[in-house]
PDB file of C-alpha atoms in Angstrom:
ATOM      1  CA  UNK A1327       5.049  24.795   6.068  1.00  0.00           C
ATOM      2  CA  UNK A1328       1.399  25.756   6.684  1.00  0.00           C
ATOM      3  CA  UNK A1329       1.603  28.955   4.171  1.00  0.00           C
ATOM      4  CA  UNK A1330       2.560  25.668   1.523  1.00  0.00           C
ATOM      5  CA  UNK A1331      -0.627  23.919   2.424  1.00  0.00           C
ATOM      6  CA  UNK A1332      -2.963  26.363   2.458  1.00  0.00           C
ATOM      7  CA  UNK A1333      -1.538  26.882  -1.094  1.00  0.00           C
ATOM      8  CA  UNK A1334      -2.368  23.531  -1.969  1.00  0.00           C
ATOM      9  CA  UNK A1335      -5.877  23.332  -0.227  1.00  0.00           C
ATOM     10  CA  UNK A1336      -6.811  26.487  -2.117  1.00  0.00           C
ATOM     11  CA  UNK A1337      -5.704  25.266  -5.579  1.00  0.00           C
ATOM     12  CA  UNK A1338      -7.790  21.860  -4.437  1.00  0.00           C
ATOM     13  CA  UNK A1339     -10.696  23.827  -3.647  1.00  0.00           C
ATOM     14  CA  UNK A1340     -10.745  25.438  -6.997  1.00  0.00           C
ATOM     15  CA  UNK A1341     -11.024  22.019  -8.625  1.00  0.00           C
ATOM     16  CA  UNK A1342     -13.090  21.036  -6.399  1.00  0.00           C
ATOM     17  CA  UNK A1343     -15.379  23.454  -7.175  1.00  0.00           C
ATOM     18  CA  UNK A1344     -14.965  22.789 -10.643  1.00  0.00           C
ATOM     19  CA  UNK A1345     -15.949  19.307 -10.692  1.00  0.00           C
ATOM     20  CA  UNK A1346     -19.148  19.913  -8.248  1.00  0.00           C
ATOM     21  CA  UNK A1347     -21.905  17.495  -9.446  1.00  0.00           C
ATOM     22  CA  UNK A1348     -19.491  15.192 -10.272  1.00  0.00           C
ATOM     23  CA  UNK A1349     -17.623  11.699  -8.721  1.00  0.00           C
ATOM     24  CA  UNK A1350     -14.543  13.394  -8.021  1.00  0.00           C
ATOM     25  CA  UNK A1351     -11.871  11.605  -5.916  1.00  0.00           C
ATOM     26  CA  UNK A1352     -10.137  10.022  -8.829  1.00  0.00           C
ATOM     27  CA  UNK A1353     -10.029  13.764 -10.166  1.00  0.00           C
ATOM     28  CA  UNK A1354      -8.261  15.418  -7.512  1.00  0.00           C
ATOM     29  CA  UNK A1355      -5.765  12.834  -6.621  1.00  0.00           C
ATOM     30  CA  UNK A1356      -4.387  12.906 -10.630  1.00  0.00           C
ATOM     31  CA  UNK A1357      -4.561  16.360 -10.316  1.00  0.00           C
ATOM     32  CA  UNK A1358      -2.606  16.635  -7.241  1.00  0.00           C
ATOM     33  CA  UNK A1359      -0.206  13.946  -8.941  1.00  0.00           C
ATOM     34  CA  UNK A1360       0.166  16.203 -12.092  1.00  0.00           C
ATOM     35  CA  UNK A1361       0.782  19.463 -10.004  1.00  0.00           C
ATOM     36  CA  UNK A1362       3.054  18.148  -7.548  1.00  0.00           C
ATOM     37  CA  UNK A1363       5.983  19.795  -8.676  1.00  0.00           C
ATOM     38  CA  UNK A1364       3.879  23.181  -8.543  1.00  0.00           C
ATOM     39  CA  UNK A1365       2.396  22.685  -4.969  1.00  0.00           C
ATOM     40  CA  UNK A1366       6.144  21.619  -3.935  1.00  0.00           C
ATOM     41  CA  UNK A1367       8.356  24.737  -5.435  1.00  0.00           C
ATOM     42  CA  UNK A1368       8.814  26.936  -2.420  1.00  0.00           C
ATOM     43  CA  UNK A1369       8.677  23.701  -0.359  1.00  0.00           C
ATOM     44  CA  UNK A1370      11.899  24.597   2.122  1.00  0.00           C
ATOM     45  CA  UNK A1371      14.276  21.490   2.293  1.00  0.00           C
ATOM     46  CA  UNK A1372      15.861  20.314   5.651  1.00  0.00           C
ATOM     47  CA  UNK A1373      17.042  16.895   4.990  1.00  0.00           C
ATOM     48  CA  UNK A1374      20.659  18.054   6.494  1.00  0.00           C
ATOM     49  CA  UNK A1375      19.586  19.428   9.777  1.00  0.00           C
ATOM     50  CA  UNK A1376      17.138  16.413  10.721  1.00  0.00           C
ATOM     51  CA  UNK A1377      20.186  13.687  10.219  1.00  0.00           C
ATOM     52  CA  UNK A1378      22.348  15.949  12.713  1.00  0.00           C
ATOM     53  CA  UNK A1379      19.432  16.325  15.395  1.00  0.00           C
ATOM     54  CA  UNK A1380      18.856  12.505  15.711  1.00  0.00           C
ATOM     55  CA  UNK A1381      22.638  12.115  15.967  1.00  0.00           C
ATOM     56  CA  UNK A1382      23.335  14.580  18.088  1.00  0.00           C
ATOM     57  CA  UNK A1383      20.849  13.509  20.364  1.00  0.00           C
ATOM     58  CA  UNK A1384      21.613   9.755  20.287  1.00  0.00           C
ATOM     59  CA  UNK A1385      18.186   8.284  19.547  1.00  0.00           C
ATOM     60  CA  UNK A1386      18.476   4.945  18.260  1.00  0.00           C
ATOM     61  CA  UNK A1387      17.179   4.688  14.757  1.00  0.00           C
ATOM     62  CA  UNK A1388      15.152   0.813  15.047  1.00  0.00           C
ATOM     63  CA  UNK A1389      14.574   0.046  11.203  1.00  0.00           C
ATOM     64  CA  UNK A1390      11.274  -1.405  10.521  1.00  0.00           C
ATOM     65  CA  UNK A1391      12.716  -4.549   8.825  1.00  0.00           C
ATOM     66  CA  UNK A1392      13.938  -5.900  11.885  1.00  0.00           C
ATOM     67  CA  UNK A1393      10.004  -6.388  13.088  1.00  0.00           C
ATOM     68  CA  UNK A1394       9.679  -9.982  12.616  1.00  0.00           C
ATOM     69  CA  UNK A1395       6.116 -11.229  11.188  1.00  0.00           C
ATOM     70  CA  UNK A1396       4.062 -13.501  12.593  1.00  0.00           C
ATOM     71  CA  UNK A1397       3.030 -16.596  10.490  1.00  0.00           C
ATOM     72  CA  UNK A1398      -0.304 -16.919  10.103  1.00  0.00           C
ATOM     73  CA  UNK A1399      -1.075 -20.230  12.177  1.00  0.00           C
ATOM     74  CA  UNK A1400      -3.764 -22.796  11.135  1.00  0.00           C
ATOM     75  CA  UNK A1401      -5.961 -24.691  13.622  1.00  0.00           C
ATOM     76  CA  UNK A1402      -5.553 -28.520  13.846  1.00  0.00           C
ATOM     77  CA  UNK A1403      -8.865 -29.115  11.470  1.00  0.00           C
ATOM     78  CA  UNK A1404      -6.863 -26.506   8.781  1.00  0.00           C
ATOM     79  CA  UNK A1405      -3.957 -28.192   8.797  1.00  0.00           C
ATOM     80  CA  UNK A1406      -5.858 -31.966   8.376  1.00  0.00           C
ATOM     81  CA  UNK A1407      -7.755 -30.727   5.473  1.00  0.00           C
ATOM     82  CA  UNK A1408      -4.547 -29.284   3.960  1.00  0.00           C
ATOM     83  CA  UNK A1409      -3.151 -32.287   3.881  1.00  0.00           C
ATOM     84  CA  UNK A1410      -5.938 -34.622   2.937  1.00  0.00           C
ATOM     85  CA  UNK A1411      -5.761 -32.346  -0.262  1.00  0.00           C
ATOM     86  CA  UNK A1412      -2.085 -32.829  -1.090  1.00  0.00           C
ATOM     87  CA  UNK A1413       0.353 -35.439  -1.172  1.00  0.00           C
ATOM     88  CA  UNK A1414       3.217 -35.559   0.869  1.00  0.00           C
ATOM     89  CA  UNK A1415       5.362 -33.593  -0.525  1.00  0.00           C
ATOM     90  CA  UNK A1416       2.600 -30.651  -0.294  1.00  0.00           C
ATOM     91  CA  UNK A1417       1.593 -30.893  -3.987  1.00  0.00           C
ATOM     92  CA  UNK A1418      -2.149 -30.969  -5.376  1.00  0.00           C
ATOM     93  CA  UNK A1419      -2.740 -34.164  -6.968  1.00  0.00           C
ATOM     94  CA  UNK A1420      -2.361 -34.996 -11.094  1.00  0.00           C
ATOM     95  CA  UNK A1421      -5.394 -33.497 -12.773  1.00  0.00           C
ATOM     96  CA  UNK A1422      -6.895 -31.772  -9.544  1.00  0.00           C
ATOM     97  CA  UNK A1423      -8.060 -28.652 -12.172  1.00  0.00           C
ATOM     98  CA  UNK A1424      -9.181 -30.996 -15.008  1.00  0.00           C
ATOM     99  CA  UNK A1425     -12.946 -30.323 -16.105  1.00  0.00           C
ATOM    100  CA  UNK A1426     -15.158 -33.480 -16.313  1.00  0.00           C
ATOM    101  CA  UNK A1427     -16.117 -33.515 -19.899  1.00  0.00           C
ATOM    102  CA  UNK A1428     -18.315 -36.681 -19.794  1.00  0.00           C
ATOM    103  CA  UNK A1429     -20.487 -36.176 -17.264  1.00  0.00           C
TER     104      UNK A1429
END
């Protein structure tokens, strides 16, 4: 709810105003992770009535796993140099990490 934010901006602003003069993002987002359960406890909670509303209304819920992801493709000059690197079964070759000791 808004009255819940403005809560939570206010007791932000405090520390903010605490830590003037100073680098303070890292500050205010462990604070904000060490007060959560204060900034949250008159948080109403309306998991029940938001379930009922999409079913009611027969939207279809599209999980975001189903997206399929696009393989990142390699030109024709990518690929050749790929391969002129490994063998043929895609492996780097015996001792391609070894340091020259007698140069």
């Amino acid at each position: 709810s808004s009255a819940i934010k403005r809560s939570i901006l206010d007791k932000l602003m405090v520390e903010v105003e605490a830590n003037l003069g100073t680098a303070m993002t890292y500050t205010l987002f462990e604070y904000a992770k060490d007060n959560k359960e204060v900034f949250m406890e008159n948080q109403p909670v309306n998991t029940v009535t938001s379930v009922s509303n999409s079913i009611a209304t027969g939207t279809p819920d599209v999980p975001a796993s189903k997206k399929k992801d696009k393989k990142e493709q390699l030109s024709k000059t990518q690929k050749r140099k790929l391969a002129d690197k490994t063998d043929n079964k895609g492996e780097l070759p015996r001792g391609w990490n070894w340091v020259d000791v007698i140069k």
